[in-house]
mmCIF file of C-alpha atoms in Angstrom:
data_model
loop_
_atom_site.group_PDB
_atom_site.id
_atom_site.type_symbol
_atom_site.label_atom_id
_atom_site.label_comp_id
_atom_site.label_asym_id
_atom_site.label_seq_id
_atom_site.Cartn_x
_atom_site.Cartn_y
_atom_site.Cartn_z
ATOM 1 C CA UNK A 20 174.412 134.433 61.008
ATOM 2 C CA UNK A 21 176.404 131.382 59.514
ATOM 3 C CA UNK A 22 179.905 131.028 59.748
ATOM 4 C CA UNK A 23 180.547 131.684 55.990
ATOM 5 C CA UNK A 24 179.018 135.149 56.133
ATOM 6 C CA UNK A 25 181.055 135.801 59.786
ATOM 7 C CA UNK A 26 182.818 139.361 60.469
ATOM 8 C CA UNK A 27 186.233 138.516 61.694
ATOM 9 C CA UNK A 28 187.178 141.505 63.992
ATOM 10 C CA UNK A 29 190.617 141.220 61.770
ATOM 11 C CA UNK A 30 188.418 141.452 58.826
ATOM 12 C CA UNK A 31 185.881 143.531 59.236
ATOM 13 C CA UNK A 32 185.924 145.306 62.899
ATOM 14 C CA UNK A 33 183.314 147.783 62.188
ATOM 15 C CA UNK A 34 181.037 144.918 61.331
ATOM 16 C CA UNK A 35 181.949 142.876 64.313
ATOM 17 C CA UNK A 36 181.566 145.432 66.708
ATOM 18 C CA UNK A 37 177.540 145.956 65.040
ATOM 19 C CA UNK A 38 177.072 142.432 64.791
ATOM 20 C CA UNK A 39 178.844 140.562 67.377
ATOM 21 C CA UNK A 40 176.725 142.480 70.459
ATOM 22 C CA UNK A 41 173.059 141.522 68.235
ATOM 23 C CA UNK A 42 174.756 137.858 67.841
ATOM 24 C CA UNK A 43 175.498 136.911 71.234
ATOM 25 C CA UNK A 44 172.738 138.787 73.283
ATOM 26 C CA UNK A 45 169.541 137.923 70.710
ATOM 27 C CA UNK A 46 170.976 135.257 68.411
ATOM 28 C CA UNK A 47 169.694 131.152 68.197
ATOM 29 C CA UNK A 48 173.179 129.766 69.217
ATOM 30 C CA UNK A 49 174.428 129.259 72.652
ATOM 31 C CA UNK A 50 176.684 132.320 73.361
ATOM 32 C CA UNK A 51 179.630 130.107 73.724
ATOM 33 C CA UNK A 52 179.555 129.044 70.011
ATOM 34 C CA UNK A 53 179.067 132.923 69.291
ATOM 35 C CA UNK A 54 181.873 133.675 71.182
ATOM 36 C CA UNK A 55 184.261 131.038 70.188
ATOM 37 C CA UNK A 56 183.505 131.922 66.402
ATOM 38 C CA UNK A 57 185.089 135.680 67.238
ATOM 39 C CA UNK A 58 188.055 134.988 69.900
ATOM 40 C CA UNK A 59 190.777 132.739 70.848
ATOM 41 C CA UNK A 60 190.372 130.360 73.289
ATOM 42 C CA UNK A 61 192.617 131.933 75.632
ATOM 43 C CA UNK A 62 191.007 135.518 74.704
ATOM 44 C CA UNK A 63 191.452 138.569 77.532
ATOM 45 C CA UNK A 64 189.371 141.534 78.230
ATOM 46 C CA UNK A 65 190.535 144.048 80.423
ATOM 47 C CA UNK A 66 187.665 146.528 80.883
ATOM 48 C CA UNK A 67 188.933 149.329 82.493
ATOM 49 C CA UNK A 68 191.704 147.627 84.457
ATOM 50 C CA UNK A 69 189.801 144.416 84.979
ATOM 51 C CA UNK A 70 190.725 141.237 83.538
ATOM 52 C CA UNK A 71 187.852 138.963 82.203
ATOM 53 C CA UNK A 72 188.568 135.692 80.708
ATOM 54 C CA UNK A 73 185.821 133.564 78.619
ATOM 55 C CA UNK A 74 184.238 132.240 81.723
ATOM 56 C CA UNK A 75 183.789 135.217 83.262
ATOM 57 C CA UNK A 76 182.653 137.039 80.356
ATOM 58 C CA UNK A 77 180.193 134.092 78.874
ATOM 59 C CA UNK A 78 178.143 134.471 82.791
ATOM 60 C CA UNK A 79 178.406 137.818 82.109
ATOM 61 C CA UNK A 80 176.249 137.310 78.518
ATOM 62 C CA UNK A 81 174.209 134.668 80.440
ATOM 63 C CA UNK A 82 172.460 137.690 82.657
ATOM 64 C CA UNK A 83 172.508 140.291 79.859
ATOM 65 C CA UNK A 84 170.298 137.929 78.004
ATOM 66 C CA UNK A 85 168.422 137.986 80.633
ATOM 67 C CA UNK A 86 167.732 141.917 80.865
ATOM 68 C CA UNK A 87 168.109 143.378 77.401
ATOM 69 C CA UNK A 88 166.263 144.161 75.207
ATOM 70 C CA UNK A 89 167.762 145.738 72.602
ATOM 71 C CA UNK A 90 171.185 146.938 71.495
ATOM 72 C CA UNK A 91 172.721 149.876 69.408
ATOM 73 C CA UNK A 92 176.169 150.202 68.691
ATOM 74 C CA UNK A 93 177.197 153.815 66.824
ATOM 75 C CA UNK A 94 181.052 152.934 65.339
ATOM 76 C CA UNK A 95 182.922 156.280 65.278
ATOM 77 C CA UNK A 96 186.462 155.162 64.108
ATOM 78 C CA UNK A 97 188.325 151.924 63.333
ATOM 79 C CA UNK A 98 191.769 151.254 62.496
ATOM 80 C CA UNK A 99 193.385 148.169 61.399
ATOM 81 C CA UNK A 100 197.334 147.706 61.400
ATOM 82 C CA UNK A 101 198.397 144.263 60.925
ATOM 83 C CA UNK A 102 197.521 142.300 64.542
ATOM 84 C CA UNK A 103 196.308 145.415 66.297
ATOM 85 C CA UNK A 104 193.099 147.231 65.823
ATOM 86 C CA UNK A 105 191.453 149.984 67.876
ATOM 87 C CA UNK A 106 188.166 151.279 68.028
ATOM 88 C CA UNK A 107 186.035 154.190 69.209
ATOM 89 C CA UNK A 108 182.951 153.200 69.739
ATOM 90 C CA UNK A 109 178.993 154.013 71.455
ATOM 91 C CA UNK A 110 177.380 150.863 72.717
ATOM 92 C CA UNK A 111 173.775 151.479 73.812
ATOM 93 C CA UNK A 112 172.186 148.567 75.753
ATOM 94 C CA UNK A 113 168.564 149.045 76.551
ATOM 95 C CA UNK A 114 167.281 147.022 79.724
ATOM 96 C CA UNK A 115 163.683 145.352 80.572
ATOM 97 C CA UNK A 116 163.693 148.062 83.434
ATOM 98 C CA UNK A 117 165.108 151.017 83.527
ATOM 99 C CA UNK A 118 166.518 153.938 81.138
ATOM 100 C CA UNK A 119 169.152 153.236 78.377
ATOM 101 C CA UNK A 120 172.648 152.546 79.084
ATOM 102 C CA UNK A 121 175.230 154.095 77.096
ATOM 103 C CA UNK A 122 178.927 154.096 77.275
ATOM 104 C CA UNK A 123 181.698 154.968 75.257
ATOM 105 C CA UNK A 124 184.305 152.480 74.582
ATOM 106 C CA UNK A 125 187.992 153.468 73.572
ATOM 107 C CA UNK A 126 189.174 149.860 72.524
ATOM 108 C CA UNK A 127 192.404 148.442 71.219
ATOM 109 C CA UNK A 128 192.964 144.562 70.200
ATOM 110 C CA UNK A 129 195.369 142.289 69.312
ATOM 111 C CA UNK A 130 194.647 139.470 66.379
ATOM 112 C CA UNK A 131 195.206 136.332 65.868
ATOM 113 C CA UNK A 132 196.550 134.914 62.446
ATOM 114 C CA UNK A 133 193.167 134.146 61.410
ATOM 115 C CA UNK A 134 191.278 137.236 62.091
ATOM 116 C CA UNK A 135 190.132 136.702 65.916
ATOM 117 C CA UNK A 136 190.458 138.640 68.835
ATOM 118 C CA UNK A 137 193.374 137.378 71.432
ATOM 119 C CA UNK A 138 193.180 139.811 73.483
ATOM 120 C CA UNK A 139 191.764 143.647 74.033
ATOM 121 C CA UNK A 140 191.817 146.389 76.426
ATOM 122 C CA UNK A 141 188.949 148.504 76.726
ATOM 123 C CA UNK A 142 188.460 151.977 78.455
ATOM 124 C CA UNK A 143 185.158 153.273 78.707
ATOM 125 C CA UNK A 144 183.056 156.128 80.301
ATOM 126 C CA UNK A 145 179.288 156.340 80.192
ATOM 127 C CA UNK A 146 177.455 159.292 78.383
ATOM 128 C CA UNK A 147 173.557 158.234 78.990
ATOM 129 C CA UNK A 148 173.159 161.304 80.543
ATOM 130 C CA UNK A 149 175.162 163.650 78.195
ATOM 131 C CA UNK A 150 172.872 164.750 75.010
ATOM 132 C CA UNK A 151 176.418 165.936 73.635
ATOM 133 C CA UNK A 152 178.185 162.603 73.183
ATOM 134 C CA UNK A 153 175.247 160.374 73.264
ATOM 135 C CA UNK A 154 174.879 157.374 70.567
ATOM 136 C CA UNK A 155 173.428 159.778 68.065
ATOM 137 C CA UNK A 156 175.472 162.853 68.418
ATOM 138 C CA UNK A 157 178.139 163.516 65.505
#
């Protein structure tokens, strides 16, 4: 993906959240560029209570590389208001060994000015093993 045809979260957030995982787990460019491209420099994840900063979430990428294979992301909802956006979302990572991982994400952002994430909070809960609220259930 080049930068001209890049899905700002602030933008586009359903198309971030599709193309962003496929991007930074599968894509040419060092994940750092990837990342960069999408969030601030001082960008904050706090999965479900713990707070990840770029380092910590770029070693993170490093070993996911490493043991994915594939990944499927099912957007439910989106909403956009100004510098916040939230999502509902199904991320399904598929490993080298092992079954499927899925997981529900409940996330909520804050933008910057020019479309990136600065920051977002993320709760999640993991439905591989319930047929009900799996990737493809609607």
């Amino acid at each position: 993906m080049t930068a001209s045809s890049t899905r700002l979260p602030g933008h586009d957030l359903a198309g971030y959240l599709h193309g962003y995982p496929q991007e930074i787990a599968f894509g040419d460019e060092e994940p750092a560029a990837v990342f960069d491209r999408y969030h601030t420099p001082d960008f904050i994840l706090t999965n479900d209570g713990l707070p990840l900063d770029r380092g910590r979430l770029l070693a993170h990428v490093h070993s996911g590389r490493r043991r994915a294979v594939e990944i499927r992301t099912v957007v439910r909802e989106v909403v956009n208001d100004g510098e916040q956006v939230a999502a509902r979302y199904v991320l399904t990572a598929v490993m080298r060994r092992g079954q499927p991982i899925s997981t529900e994400i409940f996330m909520f952002g804050r933008l910057a000015a020019d479309g990136r994430l600065r920051s977002v909070t993320q709760l999640t809960r993991n439905v591989s093993d319930s047929p009900s609220h799996g990737p493809d259930a609607r």
